[in-house]
Amino acid sequence: MDLIDFARGPALQWSLALFIFGIAWRLIGVLLLHRKVDHSLPRHQDTTMGGVRLIFSRMWPKPEFRQSNAVHYALSYTFHIGLFIVIFLFRPHMLFIRDLTGLSWPTLPSGFVYVIGAMTLATLVAMLVRRMSHPVLKMISNFDDYFSWAVTALPVATGLLAVSHLGARYETLLALHILSVCLLLVWFPFGKLMHATLFVISRGTTGALFERKGAST
Amino acid sequence: MSEIVDNNPLDLTGTRISVQKPEVRYDVQGEMPDEERVRIAMRSFVKDFGAHSAIYMESCIHCGMCAEACHYYVQTGDPKYTPIWKLELFKQAYKREAGPFAFVYRLFDLKSAVTAQQLQQWQELIYDSCTMCGRCTMICPMGIDIAALVSQARHAMFEAGLVPHELWAVAERAEREGSPLGATASTFADRCEWMADEHEVEVPVDKERADVLVTISSIEIMKYPNTIADFAKVLNHMGVDWTFRTDGYEATNFGLLSGNAAWQKDMSMKMIKAAIACGAKTLILPECGHAYGALRWQGANLYGKPLPFEVLHISEYLARGIKEGKIRLRQWPESVTFHDPCQVSRRGGATAAPREVMRALGVKLTEMGEPGLNWCCGGGGGVVTIHRADELRYKTFELKMKQVEATKAEHLVSSCSNCRQTFDDGQAHFQWDKTMESLLEIVAANLINT
Ligand code: HEM
Ligand code: HEM
Ligand code: SF4
Ligand code: SF4
């Protein structure tokens, strides 16, 4: 079996399986925990909307905090939107998902995606530099933070290498690209990348709890 | 431990009343080997770990944004004051003992064990430099309620005997004497009599039946006793059937602040029993922040079922009285800014009530930013009792002064006696020209009695 066949075949299948199983395990793990009944008289009975509201409203900082976190939000939004475009609006990627699921949607011109890809990678590098130099980030960061960064940056980097035919044969580069994606999928449920799903639960929890009290969110 | 108790004379003369500054510090309570202390702290942190805390523990992405919301970080620039860092040790306990991958962590012995020395270092982070004000909760992109986690970590620290000396001492005194500041039942009764004479107002104490049970903070009894008369003036004006009770008057809860869950329950149960004993339909909490969080939101859960009476902060009771036309007020058209006590407004939800009261007074209100989000005074969470934290507290107070000054308002009004003593103390320290005024006091002074 060629490297590329291995990558496209068993590697991708197994990592997808782990990805799905791991996410389920972790989500079920936190969702099944014992929830205590709250006997206090609620200020507001219906708390669902409070949860939903915070899930959306916390996408953006309160005016009070806008200035202090401006750089952070700018970098983070650039990176996340860039990543989204690269993953979902690149024609070869869409075709791959179409083969898996049958779904298809319009995509962007490849040249444009390459520019976005380069920008995404640059933003990731900027975020890493910031993490390693900002006193707070430097202090609180752990293995998970750096490893999660690496497994996120690798597919972007190898994807760019593959399309620019740099360093090795296209097939080899593509195989590496796919393997890096496998690594991302496998790591995803175990580290902080889970925030992509957990944000709904943690924001929703606080939103609902605070709505019950009528507290500020 | 009794020698620690004997070494705790109260200091009731300063701008901030607490136990006196200890000559020798005893920030470790009880005799036990270090490993035992660590084991107890870690165990009790994960013990009855609810779903909410677990979700929070899982969700942090280490973005560091919470630092910018915390007055300790903002004023010092020291990264150790980053809110989520205050829980670092406990996060390790969670991962190892309770998380969904705990078995993996234990199997490979990942997440190295915490040391007693580290726990002692963290004492400063969990107590001296967190007022549990909850501003960090407002900034976290994952919506993690960091303040609630700190409160949980305090339980662990208490059980491991790692509470800052003065906070431990006032909590112990509160459990033993019924008041953290020597405001025992008989002292309270004396003060009620004194205030009744001084202000020529009727102050009902220990009525057998009453519709409304009024509670009070020791800080008010000892430092702002006029509050007793203010309560009486307002409730008598409203024609309410009310009483103070010497078997359930103390609303502060140093069990909660120090992290002793059993004491917290004892303290709350006194008020709950007193309210039930006199058949009260309403229990009024005084101008005290954590008292509101403790009884309004946690009381029923300690009681084990819904409380058979409603619990209101005095500002809520005043707002209701005004709405129902039971309180008639003269206009007091002054320029005012209002300091929201964290536990009443931001975390308690009673943000609108004081504003309705001020509207009825006709004040010109200038807000310090979004209502309910203002800077903490720096004295909450028991921090004002801790002497070694004074310097840090004054630093955070500067932030508060700046925020107040920026409004250019003439009067600074609030509704928490713990904030009030923090403001008094800060005012004395900085020779500031602003004195915090109590909302209840202003209302009591502007009643139209026919
Ligand atoms: C600028 C960044 C990227 C570029 C230029 C890029 C480019 C490519 C190219 C040219 C292919 C080959 C398609 C084919 O021949 O079938 C591919 C496949 C793939 N890429 Fe990317 N990629 C990038 C980033 C990413 C990222 C960030 C991910 C996921 C997180 C990703 C996931 C995949 C997957 C799953 C395949 C499917 C392989 C297959 O066809 O079996 N790529 N990519
Ligand atoms: C809708 C889903 C998502 C939301 C709401 C979200 C939200 C966030 C937020 C709020 C941050 C912190 C901001 C910062 O540190 O600057 C963050 C960081 C990050 N996110 Fe996401 N994210 C999502 C999906 C994803 C996905 C799918 C990935 C990757 C596969 C990802 C990778 C990252 C990485 C690597 C960081 C950390 C960057 C760093 O500080 O080193 N995110 N995300
Ligand atoms: S609760 Fe307040 S004091 Fe404590 S860490 Fe958060 S912002 Fe800082
Ligand atoms: S703001 Fe929230 S997610 Fe970010 S580091 Fe602090 S606690 Fe973690």
PDB file of N, CA and C in Angstrom, chain B residues 298-371:
ATOM      1  N   GLN B 298     -28.659  30.507  47.914  1.00  0.00           N
ATOM      2  CA  GLN B 298     -28.188  29.211  48.421  1.00  0.00           C
ATOM      3  C   GLN B 298     -29.006  28.711  49.603  1.00  0.00           C
ATOM      4  N   GLY B 299     -29.757  29.602  50.236  1.00  0.00           N
ATOM      5  CA  GLY B 299     -30.474  29.245  51.468  1.00  0.00           C
ATOM      6  C   GLY B 299     -31.363  28.025  51.314  1.00  0.00           C
ATOM      7  N   ALA B 300     -32.203  28.042  50.286  1.00  0.00           N
ATOM      8  CA  ALA B 300     -33.162  26.949  50.111  1.00  0.00           C
ATOM      9  C   ALA B 300     -32.442  25.625  49.893  1.00  0.00           C
ATOM     10  N   ASN B 301     -31.300  25.687  49.247  1.00  0.00           N
ATOM     11  CA  ASN B 301     -30.570  24.446  48.980  1.00  0.00           C
ATOM     12  C   ASN B 301     -29.942  23.885  50.252  1.00  0.00           C
ATOM     13  N   LEU B 302     -29.581  24.764  51.172  1.00  0.00           N
ATOM     14  CA  LEU B 302     -29.070  24.287  52.459  1.00  0.00           C
ATOM     15  C   LEU B 302     -30.227  23.744  53.292  1.00  0.00           C
ATOM     16  N   TYR B 303     -31.381  24.376  53.164  1.00  0.00           N
ATOM     17  CA  TYR B 303     -32.583  23.957  53.880  1.00  0.00           C
ATOM     18  C   TYR B 303     -33.096  22.632  53.311  1.00  0.00           C
ATOM     19  N   GLY B 304     -32.805  22.391  52.040  1.00  0.00           N
ATOM     20  CA  GLY B 304     -33.176  21.118  51.424  1.00  0.00           C
ATOM     21  C   GLY B 304     -34.492  21.130  50.692  1.00  0.00           C
ATOM     22  N   LYS B 305     -35.204  22.213  50.760  1.00  0.00           N
ATOM     23  CA  LYS B 305     -36.459  22.381  50.016  1.00  0.00           C
ATOM     24  C   LYS B 305     -36.753  23.876  49.904  1.00  0.00           C
ATOM     25  N   PRO B 306     -37.745  24.240  49.109  1.00  0.00           N
ATOM     26  CA  PRO B 306     -38.024  25.670  48.963  1.00  0.00           C
ATOM     27  C   PRO B 306     -38.343  26.309  50.314  1.00  0.00           C
ATOM     28  N   LEU B 307     -37.905  27.530  50.520  1.00  0.00           N
ATOM     29  CA  LEU B 307     -38.157  28.222  51.779  1.00  0.00           C
ATOM     30  C   LEU B 307     -39.625  28.644  51.838  1.00  0.00           C
ATOM     31  N   PRO B 308     -40.238  28.541  53.033  1.00  0.00           N
ATOM     32  CA  PRO B 308     -41.657  28.892  53.136  1.00  0.00           C
ATOM     33  C   PRO B 308     -41.886  30.399  53.256  1.00  0.00           C
ATOM     34  N   PHE B 309     -40.933  31.193  52.845  1.00  0.00           N
ATOM     35  CA  PHE B 309     -41.082  32.654  52.874  1.00  0.00           C
ATOM     36  C   PHE B 309     -40.224  33.205  51.749  1.00  0.00           C
ATOM     37  N   GLU B 310     -40.478  34.447  51.358  1.00  0.00           N
ATOM     38  CA  GLU B 310     -39.638  35.027  50.297  1.00  0.00           C
ATOM     39  C   GLU B 310     -38.463  35.768  50.918  1.00  0.00           C
ATOM     40  N   VAL B 311     -37.383  35.824  50.158  1.00  0.00           N
ATOM     41  CA  VAL B 311     -36.175  36.500  50.633  1.00  0.00           C
ATOM     42  C   VAL B 311     -35.909  37.695  49.721  1.00  0.00           C
ATOM     43  N   LEU B 312     -35.840  38.875  50.302  1.00  0.00           N
ATOM     44  CA  LEU B 312     -35.596  40.070  49.494  1.00  0.00           C
ATOM     45  C   LEU B 312     -34.446  40.883  50.064  1.00  0.00           C
ATOM     46  N   HIS B 313     -33.678  41.459  49.186  1.00  0.00           N
ATOM     47  CA  HIS B 313     -32.680  42.432  49.614  1.00  0.00           C
ATOM     48  C   HIS B 313     -33.438  43.702  49.948  1.00  0.00           C
ATOM     49  N   ILE B 314     -32.922  44.477  50.895  1.00  0.00           N
ATOM     50  CA  ILE B 314     -33.643  45.683  51.303  1.00  0.00           C
ATOM     51  C   ILE B 314     -33.941  46.601  50.114  1.00  0.00           C
ATOM     52  N   SER B 315     -33.024  46.655  49.144  1.00  0.00           N
ATOM     53  CA  SER B 315     -33.296  47.532  47.992  1.00  0.00           C
ATOM     54  C   SER B 315     -34.506  47.039  47.203  1.00  0.00           C
ATOM     55  N   GLU B 316     -34.671  45.719  47.149  1.00  0.00           N
ATOM     56  CA  GLU B 316     -35.845  45.175  46.454  1.00  0.00           C
ATOM     57  C   GLU B 316     -37.121  45.484  47.235  1.00  0.00           C
ATOM     58  N   TYR B 317     -36.996  45.413  48.566  1.00  0.00           N
ATOM     59  CA  TYR B 317     -38.168  45.677  49.398  1.00  0.00           C
ATOM     60  C   TYR B 317     -38.572  47.147  49.287  1.00  0.00           C
ATOM     61  N   LEU B 318     -37.569  48.019  49.259  1.00  0.00           N
ATOM     62  CA  LEU B 318     -37.852  49.449  49.107  1.00  0.00           C
ATOM     63  C   LEU B 318     -38.515  49.722  47.763  1.00  0.00           C
ATOM     64  N   ALA B 319     -37.969  49.118  46.706  1.00  0.00           N
ATOM     65  CA  ALA B 319     -38.523  49.342  45.368  1.00  0.00           C
ATOM     66  C   ALA B 319     -39.982  48.896  45.318  1.00  0.00           C
ATOM     67  N   ARG B 320     -40.247  47.757  45.956  1.00  0.00           N
ATOM     68  CA  ARG B 320     -41.621  47.264  45.955  1.00  0.00           C
ATOM     69  C   ARG B 320     -42.530  48.205  46.741  1.00  0.00           C
ATOM     70  N   GLY B 321     -42.053  48.654  47.905  1.00  0.00           N
ATOM     71  CA  GLY B 321     -42.828  49.574  48.729  1.00  0.00           C
ATOM     72  C   GLY B 321     -43.178  50.850  47.977  1.00  0.00           C
ATOM     73  N   ILE B 322     -42.219  51.324  47.188  1.00  0.00           N
ATOM     74  CA  ILE B 322     -42.452  52.552  46.419  1.00  0.00           C
ATOM     75  C   ILE B 322     -43.500  52.300  45.343  1.00  0.00           C
ATOM     76  N   LYS B 323     -43.342  51.174  44.663  1.00  0.00           N
ATOM     77  CA  LYS B 323     -44.277  50.831  43.584  1.00  0.00           C
ATOM     78  C   LYS B 323     -45.700  50.689  44.118  1.00  0.00           C
ATOM     79  N   GLU B 324     -45.809  50.094  45.313  1.00  0.00           N
ATOM     80  CA  GLU B 324     -47.139  49.881  45.888  1.00  0.00           C
ATOM     81  C   GLU B 324     -47.667  51.117  46.605  1.00  0.00           C
ATOM     82  N   GLY B 325     -46.898  52.184  46.561  1.00  0.00           N
ATOM     83  CA  GLY B 325     -47.349  53.425  47.176  1.00  0.00           C
ATOM     84  C   GLY B 325     -47.251  53.422  48.696  1.00  0.00           C
ATOM     85  N   LYS B 326     -46.539  52.478  49.259  1.00  0.00           N
ATOM     86  CA  LYS B 326     -46.438  52.413  50.718  1.00  0.00           C
ATOM     87  C   LYS B 326     -45.299  53.276  51.252  1.00  0.00           C
ATOM     88  N   ILE B 327     -44.414  53.690  50.342  1.00  0.00           N
ATOM     89  CA  ILE B 327     -43.335  54.583  50.760  1.00  0.00           C
ATOM     90  C   ILE B 327     -43.501  55.889  50.003  1.00  0.00           C
ATOM     91  N   ARG B 328     -43.618  56.966  50.752  1.00  0.00           N
ATOM     92  CA  ARG B 328     -43.737  58.282  50.120  1.00  0.00           C
ATOM     93  C   ARG B 328     -42.455  59.057  50.418  1.00  0.00           C
ATOM     94  N   LEU B 329     -41.863  59.540  49.352  1.00  0.00           N
ATOM     95  CA  LEU B 329     -40.538  60.154  49.499  1.00  0.00           C
ATOM     96  C   LEU B 329     -40.505  61.607  49.063  1.00  0.00           C
ATOM     97  N   ARG B 330     -39.713  62.377  49.796  1.00  0.00           N
ATOM     98  CA  ARG B 330     -39.370  63.717  49.338  1.00  0.00           C
ATOM     99  C   ARG B 330     -38.383  63.578  48.182  1.00  0.00           C
ATOM    100  N   GLN B 331     -38.325  64.577  47.343  1.00  0.00           N
ATOM    101  CA  GLN B 331     -37.331  64.546  46.275  1.00  0.00           C
ATOM    102  C   GLN B 331     -35.948  64.838  46.854  1.00  0.00           C
ATOM    103  N   TRP B 332     -34.986  64.168  46.314  1.00  0.00           N
ATOM    104  CA  TRP B 332     -33.586  64.373  46.737  1.00  0.00           C
ATOM    105  C   TRP B 332     -32.778  64.515  45.447  1.00  0.00           C
ATOM    106  N   PRO B 333     -32.900  65.678  44.808  1.00  0.00           N
ATOM    107  CA  PRO B 333     -32.398  65.811  43.422  1.00  0.00           C
ATOM    108  C   PRO B 333     -30.897  66.015  43.352  1.00  0.00           C
ATOM    109  N   GLU B 334     -30.147  65.094  43.904  1.00  0.00           N
ATOM    110  CA  GLU B 334     -28.694  65.236  43.935  1.00  0.00           C
ATOM    111  C   GLU B 334     -28.053  64.493  42.759  1.00  0.00           C
ATOM    112  N   SER B 335     -26.796  64.829  42.529  1.00  0.00           N
ATOM    113  CA  SER B 335     -26.033  64.132  41.485  1.00  0.00           C
ATOM    114  C   SER B 335     -25.350  62.916  42.122  1.00  0.00           C
ATOM    115  N   VAL B 336     -25.694  61.746  41.610  1.00  0.00           N
ATOM    116  CA  VAL B 336     -25.329  60.496  42.275  1.00  0.00           C
ATOM    117  C   VAL B 336     -24.711  59.502  41.302  1.00  0.00           C
ATOM    118  N   THR B 337     -23.734  58.723  41.791  1.00  0.00           N
ATOM    119  CA  THR B 337     -23.372  57.515  41.058  1.00  0.00           C
ATOM    120  C   THR B 337     -23.589  56.350  42.001  1.00  0.00           C
ATOM    121  N   PHE B 338     -23.975  55.211  41.440  1.00  0.00           N
ATOM    122  CA  PHE B 338     -24.318  54.064  42.283  1.00  0.00           C
ATOM    123  C   PHE B 338     -23.323  52.936  42.102  1.00  0.00           C
ATOM    124  N   HIS B 339     -22.764  52.491  43.222  1.00  0.00           N
ATOM    125  CA  HIS B 339     -21.843  51.355  43.193  1.00  0.00           C
ATOM    126  C   HIS B 339     -22.658  50.073  43.369  1.00  0.00           C
ATOM    127  N   ASP B 340     -22.642  49.225  42.356  1.00  0.00           N
ATOM    128  CA  ASP B 340     -23.374  47.960  42.424  1.00  0.00           C
ATOM    129  C   ASP B 340     -22.578  46.943  43.232  1.00  0.00           C
ATOM    130  N   PRO B 341     -23.102  46.505  44.375  1.00  0.00           N
ATOM    131  CA  PRO B 341     -22.400  45.441  45.110  1.00  0.00           C
ATOM    132  C   PRO B 341     -22.441  44.168  44.265  1.00  0.00           C
ATOM    133  N   CYS B 342     -21.294  43.552  44.069  1.00  0.00           N
ATOM    134  CA  CYS B 342     -21.199  42.427  43.135  1.00  0.00           C
ATOM    135  C   CYS B 342     -22.242  41.341  43.386  1.00  0.00           C
ATOM    136  N   GLN B 343     -22.361  40.944  44.650  1.00  0.00           N
ATOM    137  CA  GLN B 343     -23.206  39.781  44.928  1.00  0.00           C
ATOM    138  C   GLN B 343     -24.691  40.112  44.859  1.00  0.00           C
ATOM    139  N   VAL B 344     -25.033  41.392  44.981  1.00  0.00           N
ATOM    140  CA  VAL B 344     -26.440  41.769  44.900  1.00  0.00           C
ATOM    141  C   VAL B 344     -26.827  41.992  43.435  1.00  0.00           C
ATOM    142  N   SER B 345     -25.989  42.726  42.714  1.00  0.00           N
ATOM    143  CA  SER B 345     -26.345  43.083  41.338  1.00  0.00           C
ATOM    144  C   SER B 345     -25.847  42.074  40.326  1.00  0.00           C
ATOM    145  N   ARG B 346     -24.541  42.169  40.032  1.00  0.00           N
ATOM    146  CA  ARG B 346     -23.985  41.342  38.967  1.00  0.00           C
ATOM    147  C   ARG B 346     -24.334  39.883  39.169  1.00  0.00           C
ATOM    148  N   ARG B 347     -24.101  39.365  40.371  1.00  0.00           N
ATOM    149  CA  ARG B 347     -24.300  37.936  40.586  1.00  0.00           C
ATOM    150  C   ARG B 347     -25.627  37.607  41.242  1.00  0.00           C
ATOM    151  N   GLY B 348     -26.313  38.628  41.752  1.00  0.00           N
ATOM    152  CA  GLY B 348     -27.561  38.346  42.458  1.00  0.00           C
ATOM    153  C   GLY B 348     -28.791  38.689  41.650  1.00  0.00           C
ATOM    154  N   GLY B 349     -28.634  39.605  40.696  1.00  0.00           N
ATOM    155  CA  GLY B 349     -29.759  39.935  39.820  1.00  0.00           C
ATOM    156  C   GLY B 349     -30.627  41.095  40.294  1.00  0.00           C
ATOM    157  N   ALA B 350     -30.320  41.636  41.492  1.00  0.00           N
ATOM    158  CA  ALA B 350     -31.131  42.759  41.966  1.00  0.00           C
ATOM    159  C   ALA B 350     -30.493  44.071  41.506  1.00  0.00           C
ATOM    160  N   THR B 351     -30.454  44.264  40.211  1.00  0.00           N
ATOM    161  CA  THR B 351     -29.783  45.428  39.651  1.00  0.00           C
ATOM    162  C   THR B 351     -30.773  46.573  39.431  1.00  0.00           C
ATOM    163  N   ALA B 352     -32.002  46.210  39.093  1.00  0.00           N
ATOM    164  CA  ALA B 352     -32.986  47.242  38.773  1.00  0.00           C
ATOM    165  C   ALA B 352     -33.513  47.930  40.025  1.00  0.00           C
ATOM    166  N   ALA B 353     -33.659  47.163  41.112  1.00  0.00           N
ATOM    167  CA  ALA B 353     -34.320  47.687  42.313  1.00  0.00           C
ATOM    168  C   ALA B 353     -33.732  49.009  42.832  1.00  0.00           C
ATOM    169  N   PRO B 354     -32.417  49.077  43.081  1.00  0.00           N
ATOM    170  CA  PRO B 354     -31.902  50.341  43.616  1.00  0.00           C
ATOM    171  C   PRO B 354     -32.127  51.504  42.660  1.00  0.00           C
ATOM    172  N   ARG B 355     -32.144  51.210  41.362  1.00  0.00           N
ATOM    173  CA  ARG B 355     -32.354  52.281  40.387  1.00  0.00           C
ATOM    174  C   ARG B 355     -33.789  52.781  40.429  1.00  0.00           C
ATOM    175  N   GLU B 356     -34.724  51.863  40.707  1.00  0.00           N
ATOM    176  CA  GLU B 356     -36.119  52.299  40.848  1.00  0.00           C
ATOM    177  C   GLU B 356     -36.256  53.194  42.083  1.00  0.00           C
ATOM    178  N   VAL B 357     -35.552  52.828  43.148  1.00  0.00           N
ATOM    179  CA  VAL B 357     -35.598  53.641  44.366  1.00  0.00           C
ATOM    180  C   VAL B 357     -35.030  55.027  44.088  1.00  0.00           C
ATOM    181  N   MET B 358     -33.909  55.063  43.380  1.00  0.00           N
ATOM    182  CA  MET B 358     -33.270  56.358  43.106  1.00  0.00           C
ATOM    183  C   MET B 358     -34.140  57.215  42.183  1.00  0.00           C
ATOM    184  N   ARG B 359     -34.833  56.559  41.269  1.00  0.00           N
ATOM    185  CA  ARG B 359     -35.728  57.308  40.389  1.00  0.00           C
ATOM    186  C   ARG B 359     -36.807  57.989  41.231  1.00  0.00           C
ATOM    187  N   ALA B 360     -37.344  57.230  42.209  1.00  0.00           N
ATOM    188  CA  ALA B 360     -38.392  57.797  43.064  1.00  0.00           C
ATOM    189  C   ALA B 360     -37.861  58.965  43.892  1.00  0.00           C
ATOM    190  N   LEU B 361     -36.566  58.928  44.194  1.00  0.00           N
ATOM    191  CA  LEU B 361     -35.965  60.027  44.953  1.00  0.00           C
ATOM    192  C   LEU B 361     -35.655  61.209  44.050  1.00  0.00           C
ATOM    193  N   GLY B 362     -35.736  60.974  42.752  1.00  0.00           N
ATOM    194  CA  GLY B 362     -35.473  62.052  41.797  1.00  0.00           C
ATOM    195  C   GLY B 362     -34.009  62.405  41.666  1.00  0.00           C
ATOM    196  N   VAL B 363     -33.115  61.447  41.922  1.00  0.00           N
ATOM    197  CA  VAL B 363     -31.690  61.776  41.819  1.00  0.00           C
ATOM    198  C   VAL B 363     -31.272  61.851  40.352  1.00  0.00           C
ATOM    199  N   LYS B 364     -30.166  62.550  40.121  1.00  0.00           N
ATOM    200  CA  LYS B 364     -29.577  62.570  38.789  1.00  0.00           C
ATOM    201  C   LYS B 364     -28.482  61.511  38.810  1.00  0.00           C
ATOM    202  N   LEU B 365     -28.776  60.372  38.172  1.00  0.00           N
ATOM    203  CA  LEU B 365     -27.874  59.223  38.270  1.00  0.00           C
ATOM    204  C   LEU B 365     -26.909  59.160  37.091  1.00  0.00           C
ATOM    205  N   THR B 366     -25.627  59.084  37.389  1.00  0.00           N
ATOM    206  CA  THR B 366     -24.629  58.825  36.344  1.00  0.00           C
ATOM    207  C   THR B 366     -24.049  57.441  36.600  1.00  0.00           C
ATOM    208  N   GLU B 367     -24.220  56.538  35.642  1.00  0.00           N
ATOM    209  CA  GLU B 367     -23.752  55.162  35.830  1.00  0.00           C
ATOM    210  C   GLU B 367     -22.252  55.050  35.611  1.00  0.00           C
ATOM    211  N   MET B 368     -21.657  54.058  36.295  1.00  0.00           N
ATOM    212  CA  MET B 368     -20.243  53.740  36.036  1.00  0.00           C
ATOM    213  C   MET B 368     -20.220  52.615  35.002  1.00  0.00           C
ATOM    214  N   GLY B 369     -20.511  52.960  33.756  1.00  0.00           N
ATOM    215  CA  GLY B 369     -20.563  51.924  32.726  1.00  0.00           C
ATOM    216  C   GLY B 369     -21.857  51.136  32.806  1.00  0.00           C
ATOM    217  N   GLU B 370     -21.829  49.955  32.254  1.00  0.00           N
ATOM    218  CA  GLU B 370     -23.031  49.122  32.207  1.00  0.00           C
ATOM    219  C   GLU B 370     -23.486  48.767  33.626  1.00  0.00           C
ATOM    220  N   PRO B 371     -24.755  49.023  33.951  1.00  0.00           N
ATOM    221  CA  PRO B 371     -25.225  48.708  35.304  1.00  0.00           C
ATOM    222  C   PRO B 371     -24.933  47.236  35.646  1.00  0.00           C
TER     223      PRO B 371
END
